[in-house]
Amino acid sequence: MSHMFSSCYKMKPSVVSILSFSLFFLSQFLLSLSERCNPDDKKALLEIKRGLGNPYDLITWDPKTDCCTDWVKATVSCDEKTNRVTVLNLFQINSPGHLSPAVGDLSYLQTLDINNVRNLSGPIPPTIAKLLKLTFLRISQTNISGPVPEFLTHLKNITYINLSYNNLVGTIPPSLSQLPNLEFLRLDRNKVTGTIPESLSNLAPKLTYLYLGHNQLTGIVPNSFAGWSFDTIDLSRNMLEGDISFLFGKDKTTFEMLLDHNKFNFDFSKLTFGNRLARLDLNHNKIYGSLPTILTKQSWQLFNVSYNSLCGKIPQGGSMQRFDQYSYFHNKCLCDAPLPPCK
């Protein structure tokens, strides 16, 4: 009798083990059923993490957890109804890496925001062209190189493109003009060469933020820009030339014009200005003529015409005197406050 009791007692650990394993697998099965994260999205995200060198910043990106609920919300967001990843944010990651082509497998992605990832190198993967739901694209302050991607033309829903502060080369693709919803375009602070495509004017009037400054652009600003108003147009620090007086006009609604450090050549005295224009930088060009008195009617926040060939009296009154001599000096013969009196 005692022998039988002993045998039963010895069987208990094995039964407990079987039950433990069964419960474990059952819990894993139930977890897989309850997980919101789409398996294709998770696979793509883990490939992106691997491409970035598995940085500590993405430590919550664990294959055993739910990307929609357990991964840091600042990096990944999922749609409440479809549970598909719609937002991917990558900020201030220091480890060296590249942007994996797997990013193109996040087929429901609407926002791709990569900012201040200084050691991110290589080209922008062409698979981004597959992200047909994308409306917001920022890849800025990285070491990304290669040409400005022509494949961005496929992103017909895109409203915002920011590829500033990178090492992009080559020319501006004229095909960018085929993006019907684009409102904001930044290609500034790269190494872009060539001319400004005339076809970009097809983006008017919807596109009102255009940043092409701090590149190596040459040639003239297309005359097709004549009827276009901007919130901001930045063409600064290029090698552009010619007459750009057509960018001005009393009917324009432009707020900010950053045109400094080029070779623009026109008569400033003949310009008129829209009521909204409050920021104008034209320093280091070849502008001539005088400063018209209508300048005193503008509410200037920024005004700089230094290092040109302007002459005559600086208009007094309004907001003109809020700027010091550095906004006016190194011209042919400008005079009066804040410069020395006219003779």
Coordinates of C-alpha atoms in Angstrom, one line a residue:
M1 CA 0.0 0.0 0.0
S2 CA 2.8 2.4 0.9
H3 CA 4.5 1.4 -2.4
M4 CA 1.4 2.5 -4.4
F5 CA 1.2 5.8 -2.4
S6 CA 4.9 6.4 -3.1
S7 CA 4.4 5.8 -6.9
C8 CA 1.5 8.3 -7.0
Y9 CA 3.5 10.8 -5.1
K10 CA 6.4 10.5 -7.6
M11 CA 4.0 11.1 -10.5
K12 CA 2.9 14.5 -9.2
P13 CA 6.0 16.5 -10.4
S14 CA 5.6 15.3 -14.0
V15 CA 1.9 16.2 -13.9
V16 CA 2.8 19.6 -12.6
S17 CA 5.4 20.0 -15.3
I18 CA 2.9 19.1 -18.1
L19 CA 0.3 21.4 -16.7
S20 CA 2.9 24.2 -16.4
F21 CA 3.9 23.8 -20.0
S22 CA 0.3 23.6 -21.2
L23 CA -0.5 26.8 -19.3
F24 CA 2.5 28.5 -20.8
F25 CA 1.6 27.6 -24.4
L26 CA -2.0 28.5 -23.8
S27 CA -1.0 31.9 -22.4
Q28 CA 1.2 32.5 -25.4
F29 CA -1.6 31.4 -27.7
L30 CA -4.0 33.8 -26.0
L31 CA -1.4 36.6 -26.1
S32 CA -1.1 36.1 -29.8
L33 CA -4.8 36.3 -30.2
S34 CA -5.1 39.5 -28.1
E35 CA -2.1 41.3 -29.6
R36 CA -3.1 44.4 -31.5
C37 CA 0.2 44.7 -33.5
N38 CA -0.1 43.4 -37.0
P39 CA 2.7 40.8 -37.6
D40 CA 3.8 42.3 -40.9
D41 CA 4.2 45.7 -39.2
K42 CA 6.1 44.2 -36.3
K43 CA 8.4 42.4 -38.7
A44 CA 9.1 45.6 -40.6
L45 CA 9.7 47.6 -37.4
L46 CA 12.2 45.0 -36.1
E47 CA 14.1 45.2 -39.4
I48 CA 14.2 49.0 -39.1
K49 CA 15.6 48.6 -35.5
R50 CA 18.2 46.1 -36.8
G51 CA 19.2 48.6 -39.6
L52 CA 19.7 51.3 -37.0
G53 CA 22.1 49.1 -35.0
N54 CA 19.6 47.9 -32.4
P55 CA 20.0 51.2 -30.4
Y56 CA 19.2 51.4 -26.7
D57 CA 16.7 54.2 -27.5
L58 CA 14.4 51.5 -29.0
I59 CA 14.8 49.0 -26.1
T60 CA 11.0 48.7 -25.8
W61 CA 10.9 47.4 -29.3
D62 CA 10.8 43.8 -28.1
P63 CA 9.5 41.0 -30.4
K64 CA 7.7 39.4 -27.5
T65 CA 5.6 42.5 -26.8
D66 CA 2.8 44.4 -28.6
C67 CA 4.1 47.2 -30.8
C68 CA 0.8 49.0 -30.5
T69 CA 0.5 49.0 -26.7
D70 CA 3.9 48.2 -25.2
W71 CA 6.4 50.1 -27.3
V72 CA 7.1 53.7 -26.5
K73 CA 4.2 55.8 -27.9
A74 CA 6.7 58.5 -28.9
T75 CA 8.1 56.2 -31.5
V76 CA 5.2 54.1 -32.8
S77 CA 1.4 54.8 -33.0
C78 CA -1.3 52.4 -34.3
D79 CA -4.7 53.2 -35.7
E80 CA -7.5 52.4 -33.1
K81 CA -9.7 50.6 -35.6
T82 CA -7.3 48.8 -38.0
N83 CA -4.4 48.3 -35.4
R84 CA -2.0 49.1 -38.3
V85 CA 1.1 51.3 -37.6
T86 CA 0.3 54.8 -38.9
V87 CA 3.1 56.9 -37.3
L88 CA 6.8 56.2 -37.0
N89 CA 9.0 58.7 -35.1
L90 CA 12.8 58.3 -34.7
F91 CA 14.6 61.1 -32.8
Q92 CA 18.1 61.6 -31.5
I93 CA 19.4 58.1 -32.0
N94 CA 23.2 58.1 -31.8
S95 CA 24.2 54.6 -33.0
P96 CA 25.4 54.3 -36.6
G97 CA 23.0 52.7 -39.1
H98 CA 20.9 53.0 -42.2
L99 CA 17.2 53.2 -43.0
S100 CA 16.1 49.7 -43.8
P101 CA 14.1 49.1 -47.0
A102 CA 11.6 47.4 -44.7
V103 CA 10.1 50.8 -44.0
G104 CA 8.2 50.4 -47.3
D105 CA 6.4 47.4 -45.8
L106 CA 4.5 49.7 -43.3
S107 CA 1.8 50.0 -45.8
Y108 CA -0.6 52.0 -43.6
L109 CA 2.0 54.6 -42.6
Q110 CA 0.9 58.2 -42.7
T111 CA 3.7 59.9 -40.8
L112 CA 7.4 59.1 -41.2
D113 CA 9.5 61.5 -39.0
I114 CA 13.2 60.9 -38.6
N115 CA 15.0 63.9 -37.0
N116 CA 18.4 64.5 -35.5
V117 CA 19.6 61.0 -36.1
R118 CA 23.1 62.2 -36.9
N119 CA 24.7 58.8 -37.7
L120 CA 22.0 57.6 -40.1
S121 CA 23.8 57.2 -43.4
G122 CA 23.2 55.7 -46.9
P123 CA 20.5 56.7 -49.4
I124 CA 16.8 57.1 -48.8
P125 CA 15.3 53.7 -49.7
P126 CA 13.2 53.6 -52.8
T127 CA 10.7 51.4 -51.0
I128 CA 9.3 54.6 -49.5
A129 CA 7.5 55.0 -52.8
K130 CA 5.2 52.1 -51.6
L131 CA 3.8 54.2 -48.7
L132 CA 0.8 55.5 -50.7
K133 CA -1.0 56.7 -47.5
L134 CA 2.0 58.9 -46.4
T135 CA 1.1 62.6 -45.8
F136 CA 4.1 63.7 -43.7
L137 CA 7.8 62.9 -44.5
R138 CA 10.7 64.3 -42.5
I139 CA 14.2 63.0 -42.8
S140 CA 16.3 65.9 -41.4
Q141 CA 19.6 66.4 -39.6
T142 CA 21.0 63.1 -40.6
N143 CA 24.0 61.9 -42.7
I144 CA 21.7 60.6 -45.4
S145 CA 23.3 61.0 -48.9
G146 CA 22.5 60.3 -52.5
P147 CA 20.1 62.2 -54.8
V148 CA 16.9 63.9 -54.0
P149 CA 14.6 61.0 -54.6
E150 CA 12.5 61.1 -57.8
F151 CA 10.4 58.3 -56.5
L152 CA 8.7 60.7 -54.1
T153 CA 6.4 61.5 -57.1
H154 CA 4.5 58.3 -56.2
L155 CA 3.3 59.8 -52.9
K156 CA 0.2 61.5 -54.2
N157 CA -1.3 62.1 -50.7
I158 CA 1.9 63.8 -49.3
T159 CA 1.4 67.4 -48.0
Y160 CA 4.8 67.8 -46.2
I161 CA 8.3 66.9 -47.3
N162 CA 11.4 68.0 -45.2
L163 CA 14.8 66.6 -46.3
S164 CA 16.8 69.5 -44.9
Y165 CA 20.2 69.3 -43.2
N166 CA 21.5 66.2 -45.0
N167 CA 24.1 65.4 -47.6
L168 CA 21.8 65.1 -50.6
V169 CA 23.3 65.8 -54.0
G170 CA 22.2 66.1 -57.6
T171 CA 19.4 68.2 -59.0
I172 CA 15.9 69.0 -57.9
P173 CA 13.6 66.5 -59.7
P174 CA 11.1 68.4 -61.9
S175 CA 8.7 65.5 -61.2
L176 CA 8.1 66.8 -57.7
S177 CA 5.7 69.2 -59.4
Q178 CA 3.3 66.2 -59.9
L179 CA 2.5 66.1 -56.1
P180 CA -1.0 67.6 -56.1
N181 CA -1.4 68.0 -52.3
L182 CA 2.1 69.3 -51.4
E183 CA 2.0 72.4 -49.1
F184 CA 5.5 72.4 -47.6
L185 CA 8.9 71.5 -49.2
R186 CA 12.3 71.7 -47.6
L187 CA 15.4 70.8 -49.4
D188 CA 17.7 73.4 -47.8
R189 CA 21.1 72.8 -46.3
N190 CA 22.2 70.0 -48.6
K191 CA 24.6 69.9 -51.6
V192 CA 21.9 70.2 -54.3
T193 CA 23.1 71.6 -57.7
G194 CA 21.6 72.7 -61.0
T195 CA 18.7 75.1 -61.6
I196 CA 15.3 75.5 -60.1
P197 CA 12.8 73.5 -62.3
E198 CA 10.3 75.8 -63.9
S199 CA 7.7 73.0 -63.4
L200 CA 7.7 73.6 -59.6
S201 CA 5.3 76.5 -60.2
N202 CA 2.7 73.8 -60.9
L203 CA 2.6 73.4 -57.1
A204 CA 1.1 76.9 -56.7
P205 CA -1.0 78.0 -55.0
K206 CA -1.1 75.1 -52.6
L207 CA 2.6 75.0 -51.8
T208 CA 3.4 78.1 -49.7
Y209 CA 6.5 77.0 -47.9
L210 CA 9.6 76.5 -50.2
Y211 CA 13.0 76.2 -48.7
L212 CA 15.9 75.7 -51.1
G213 CA 18.6 77.7 -49.3
H214 CA 22.1 76.8 -48.4
N215 CA 22.7 74.7 -51.5
Q216 CA 24.7 75.2 -54.8
L217 CA 21.9 76.1 -57.1
T218 CA 22.7 78.2 -60.2
G219 CA 20.8 80.0 -62.9
I220 CA 17.7 82.2 -62.6
V221 CA 14.5 81.9 -60.6
P222 CA 11.9 80.8 -63.2
N223 CA 9.5 83.5 -64.4
S224 CA 6.7 81.1 -63.8
F225 CA 7.0 81.9 -60.1
A226 CA 5.7 85.4 -60.8
G227 CA 2.1 84.8 -59.8
W228 CA 3.0 82.8 -56.6
S229 CA 2.7 84.0 -53.0
F230 CA 4.4 82.2 -50.1
D231 CA 4.3 82.1 -46.4
T232 CA 8.1 81.5 -46.7
I233 CA 10.4 81.4 -49.7
D234 CA 14.1 80.6 -48.9
L235 CA 16.6 80.8 -51.7
S236 CA 19.5 82.0 -49.6
R237 CA 23.1 81.1 -50.0
N238 CA 23.1 79.8 -53.5
M239 CA 24.6 81.1 -56.7
L240 CA 21.3 82.3 -58.2
E241 CA 21.2 85.4 -60.4
G242 CA 19.0 87.7 -62.4
D243 CA 16.0 89.9 -61.8
I244 CA 13.6 88.6 -59.2
S245 CA 11.5 91.7 -58.8
F246 CA 8.5 89.6 -60.0
L247 CA 8.5 87.9 -56.6
F248 CA 7.4 91.2 -55.1
G249 CA 4.1 93.1 -55.6
K250 CA 1.4 94.8 -53.6
D251 CA -1.0 91.9 -54.3
K252 CA 1.3 89.3 -52.9
T253 CA 0.5 87.6 -49.5
T254 CA 4.1 86.4 -48.9
F255 CA 5.3 86.8 -45.3
E256 CA 9.0 85.9 -45.4
M257 CA 11.6 86.2 -48.2
L258 CA 15.1 84.9 -47.5
L259 CA 17.1 85.8 -50.6
D260 CA 20.6 86.7 -49.3
H261 CA 24.0 85.6 -50.5
N262 CA 23.2 85.3 -54.2
K263 CA 23.8 87.4 -57.3
F264 CA 20.4 88.9 -57.8
N265 CA 20.4 92.1 -59.8
F266 CA 17.5 94.5 -60.0
D267 CA 16.3 98.0 -59.2
F268 CA 15.0 98.0 -55.6
S269 CA 13.4 101.5 -56.0
K270 CA 10.7 100.1 -58.3
L271 CA 9.4 97.4 -55.9
T272 CA 6.0 97.3 -54.2
F273 CA 5.2 95.2 -51.2
G274 CA 2.2 93.1 -50.0
N275 CA 0.8 93.9 -46.6
R276 CA 1.9 90.6 -45.0
L277 CA 5.6 90.9 -45.9
A278 CA 7.4 91.3 -42.6
R279 CA 10.7 89.5 -43.1
L280 CA 13.0 90.3 -46.0
D281 CA 16.7 89.5 -46.2
L282 CA 18.6 90.5 -49.4
N283 CA 22.1 91.0 -48.1
H284 CA 25.1 90.1 -50.3
N285 CA 23.5 90.6 -53.7
K286 CA 23.9 93.1 -56.6
I287 CA 20.8 95.2 -56.0
Y288 CA 20.8 98.8 -57.0
G289 CA 18.6 101.9 -56.9
S290 CA 17.2 103.5 -53.7
L291 CA 15.0 102.5 -50.8
P292 CA 11.4 103.6 -51.5
T293 CA 9.5 105.5 -48.8
I294 CA 6.7 102.9 -48.8
L295 CA 9.1 100.7 -46.8
T296 CA 8.0 102.7 -43.7
K297 CA 4.5 101.3 -44.0
Q298 CA 5.6 97.7 -43.5
S299 CA 5.7 96.0 -40.0
W300 CA 9.2 94.7 -40.4
Q301 CA 10.5 91.9 -38.2
L302 CA 13.6 91.4 -40.3
F303 CA 15.0 93.7 -42.9
N304 CA 18.5 93.5 -44.3
V305 CA 19.8 95.0 -47.6
S306 CA 23.5 95.2 -46.6
Y307 CA 26.3 94.4 -49.1
N308 CA 24.6 95.7 -52.2
S309 CA 24.8 98.7 -54.5
L310 CA 22.0 100.8 -53.1
C311 CA 22.2 104.6 -52.9
G312 CA 20.2 107.5 -51.4
K313 CA 18.5 108.3 -48.1
I314 CA 17.2 105.6 -45.8
P315 CA 13.5 106.2 -45.2
Q316 CA 12.7 107.4 -41.7
G317 CA 9.8 106.3 -39.6
G318 CA 7.8 103.2 -39.1
S319 CA 9.9 100.2 -38.2
M320 CA 12.9 101.1 -40.3
Q321 CA 14.9 102.5 -37.4
R322 CA 14.5 99.4 -35.3
F323 CA 17.4 97.9 -37.3
D324 CA 21.0 98.9 -36.8
Q325 CA 23.7 99.8 -39.3
Y326 CA 24.4 96.2 -40.1
S327 CA 21.2 96.0 -42.0
Y328 CA 22.3 98.8 -44.3
F329 CA 26.1 99.1 -44.5
H330 CA 28.4 98.2 -47.4
N331 CA 26.2 99.8 -50.0
K332 CA 27.2 102.3 -52.7
C333 CA 26.0 105.4 -51.0
L334 CA 23.1 104.8 -48.6
C335 CA 22.9 107.5 -45.9
D336 CA 21.0 108.7 -42.9
A337 CA 20.1 107.0 -39.6
P338 CA 21.2 104.5 -38.6
L339 CA 24.1 105.2 -41.1
P340 CA 25.9 108.6 -41.1
P341 CA 23.9 111.7 -42.3
C342 CA 23.5 112.4 -46.0
K343 CA 25.8 115.1 -47.3

